[in-house]
Amino acid sequence: TLRVEASVGVGQLEVIVPDDVALDVEASARVGNVDLPEGHRTDGLDVDETYAAPGSPSAGLLELDLSVGVGDVEVRRATS
């Protein structure tokens, strides 16, 4: 398990994760949008989203705690 915390005051926070890793994501935007894998997208004020997805047992778990004040949070899977 690897835990990553990242935040941006104003702008875009984009995280590209391996295709086979399990995910546990907490993402927030005070003003803006949160765009997560599988089409999970929310925009507006005080957006708080969680997302979990299984992965390959050998790839481990990636826990992401992401936030932006004004802007966008995007988590997407890497493509081969």
PDB file of C-alpha atoms in Angstrom:
ATOM      1  CA  THR A   1       0.000   0.000   0.000  1.00  0.00           C
ATOM      2  CA  LEU A   2       1.219   3.447  -0.955  1.00  0.00           C
ATOM      3  CA  ARG A   3      -0.528   6.581   0.328  1.00  0.00           C
ATOM      4  CA  VAL A   4      -0.151   9.874  -1.562  1.00  0.00           C
ATOM      5  CA  GLU A   5      -1.477  13.272  -0.512  1.00  0.00           C
ATOM      6  CA  ALA A   6      -1.422  16.167  -2.966  1.00  0.00           C
ATOM      7  CA  SER A   7      -3.090  19.565  -3.130  1.00  0.00           C
ATOM      8  CA  VAL A   8      -3.179  22.629  -5.380  1.00  0.00           C
ATOM      9  CA  GLY A   9      -4.500  26.064  -4.429  1.00  0.00           C
ATOM     10  CA  VAL A  10      -5.540  27.134  -7.926  1.00  0.00           C
ATOM     11  CA  GLY A  11      -5.207  25.086 -11.111  1.00  0.00           C
ATOM     12  CA  GLN A  12      -5.318  21.461 -12.151  1.00  0.00           C
ATOM     13  CA  LEU A  13      -4.200  18.402 -10.213  1.00  0.00           C
ATOM     14  CA  GLU A  14      -3.804  15.473 -12.620  1.00  0.00           C
ATOM     15  CA  VAL A  15      -2.756  12.030 -11.398  1.00  0.00           C
ATOM     16  CA  ILE A  16      -2.065   9.168 -13.812  1.00  0.00           C
ATOM     17  CA  VAL A  17      -2.042   5.773 -12.123  1.00  0.00           C
ATOM     18  CA  PRO A  18      -0.930   2.352 -13.398  1.00  0.00           C
ATOM     19  CA  ASP A  19      -3.648   0.372 -15.150  1.00  0.00           C
ATOM     20  CA  ASP A  20      -3.436  -2.627 -12.799  1.00  0.00           C
ATOM     21  CA  VAL A  21      -3.181  -1.011  -9.341  1.00  0.00           C
ATOM     22  CA  ALA A  22      -6.085  -1.090  -6.875  1.00  0.00           C
ATOM     23  CA  LEU A  23      -7.326   2.399  -6.005  1.00  0.00           C
ATOM     24  CA  ASP A  24      -8.819   4.083  -2.973  1.00  0.00           C
ATOM     25  CA  VAL A  25      -9.363   7.780  -3.790  1.00  0.00           C
ATOM     26  CA  GLU A  26     -10.637  10.726  -1.779  1.00  0.00           C
ATOM     27  CA  ALA A  27     -10.819  13.867  -3.938  1.00  0.00           C
ATOM     28  CA  SER A  28     -12.204  17.331  -3.283  1.00  0.00           C
ATOM     29  CA  ALA A  29     -12.556  20.705  -4.956  1.00  0.00           C
ATOM     30  CA  ARG A  30     -13.852  23.798  -3.168  1.00  0.00           C
ATOM     31  CA  VAL A  31     -14.795  25.294  -6.556  1.00  0.00           C
ATOM     32  CA  GLY A  32     -14.350  23.196  -9.685  1.00  0.00           C
ATOM     33  CA  ASN A  33     -14.663  19.567 -10.632  1.00  0.00           C
ATOM     34  CA  VAL A  34     -13.488  16.097  -9.750  1.00  0.00           C
ATOM     35  CA  ASP A  35     -13.007  13.659 -12.630  1.00  0.00           C
ATOM     36  CA  LEU A  36     -12.368  10.028 -11.637  1.00  0.00           C
ATOM     37  CA  PRO A  37     -12.038   6.802 -13.655  1.00  0.00           C
ATOM     38  CA  GLU A  38     -15.085   5.094 -15.185  1.00  0.00           C
ATOM     39  CA  GLY A  39     -16.839   8.378 -15.920  1.00  0.00           C
ATOM     40  CA  HIS A  40     -17.267   9.550 -12.333  1.00  0.00           C
ATOM     41  CA  ARG A  41     -17.381  13.360 -12.734  1.00  0.00           C
ATOM     42  CA  THR A  42     -18.812  15.960 -10.389  1.00  0.00           C
ATOM     43  CA  ASP A  43     -18.532  19.723 -10.551  1.00  0.00           C
ATOM     44  CA  GLY A  44     -19.704  22.670  -8.485  1.00  0.00           C
ATOM     45  CA  LEU A  45     -18.982  24.011  -5.009  1.00  0.00           C
ATOM     46  CA  ASP A  46     -17.521  21.943  -2.172  1.00  0.00           C
ATOM     47  CA  VAL A  47     -17.225  18.762  -4.234  1.00  0.00           C
ATOM     48  CA  ASP A  48     -16.150  15.698  -2.233  1.00  0.00           C
ATOM     49  CA  GLU A  49     -15.890  12.334  -3.961  1.00  0.00           C
ATOM     50  CA  THR A  50     -14.621   8.893  -3.052  1.00  0.00           C
ATOM     51  CA  TYR A  51     -13.770   6.101  -5.458  1.00  0.00           C
ATOM     52  CA  ALA A  52     -12.502   2.559  -5.032  1.00  0.00           C
ATOM     53  CA  ALA A  53     -11.505   0.028  -7.668  1.00  0.00           C
ATOM     54  CA  PRO A  54      -9.884  -3.396  -7.493  1.00  0.00           C
ATOM     55  CA  GLY A  55      -6.636  -4.173  -9.218  1.00  0.00           C
ATOM     56  CA  SER A  56      -4.168  -6.960  -9.736  1.00  0.00           C
ATOM     57  CA  PRO A  57      -3.210  -8.565  -6.383  1.00  0.00           C
ATOM     58  CA  SER A  58       0.474  -8.255  -7.277  1.00  0.00           C
ATOM     59  CA  ALA A  59       0.190  -4.515  -8.065  1.00  0.00           C
ATOM     60  CA  GLY A  60      -0.811  -3.424  -4.564  1.00  0.00           C
ATOM     61  CA  LEU A  61      -3.061  -0.601  -3.394  1.00  0.00           C
ATOM     62  CA  LEU A  62      -2.675   3.115  -4.099  1.00  0.00           C
ATOM     63  CA  GLU A  63      -4.470   5.431  -1.673  1.00  0.00           C
ATOM     64  CA  LEU A  64      -4.870   8.988  -2.982  1.00  0.00           C
ATOM     65  CA  ASP A  65      -5.958  12.007  -0.931  1.00  0.00           C
ATOM     66  CA  LEU A  66      -6.300  14.850  -3.441  1.00  0.00           C
ATOM     67  CA  SER A  67      -7.636  18.392  -3.161  1.00  0.00           C
ATOM     68  CA  VAL A  68      -7.814  21.643  -5.089  1.00  0.00           C
ATOM     69  CA  GLY A  69      -9.067  25.022  -3.915  1.00  0.00           C
ATOM     70  CA  VAL A  70     -10.217  26.363  -7.284  1.00  0.00           C
ATOM     71  CA  GLY A  71      -9.791  24.141 -10.336  1.00  0.00           C
ATOM     72  CA  ASP A  72      -9.869  20.502 -11.326  1.00  0.00           C
ATOM     73  CA  VAL A  73      -8.843  17.164  -9.858  1.00  0.00           C
ATOM     74  CA  GLU A  74      -8.423  14.362 -12.390  1.00  0.00           C
ATOM     75  CA  VAL A  75      -7.405  10.748 -11.790  1.00  0.00           C
ATOM     76  CA  ARG A  76      -7.004   8.496 -14.797  1.00  0.00           C
ATOM     77  CA  ARG A  77      -5.505   5.134 -15.622  1.00  0.00           C
ATOM     78  CA  ALA A  78      -2.403   4.900 -17.809  1.00  0.00           C
ATOM     79  CA  THR A  79      -2.983   3.295 -21.161  1.00  0.00           C
ATOM     80  CA  SER A  80      -0.651   0.736 -22.680  1.00  0.00           C
TER      81      SER A  80
END
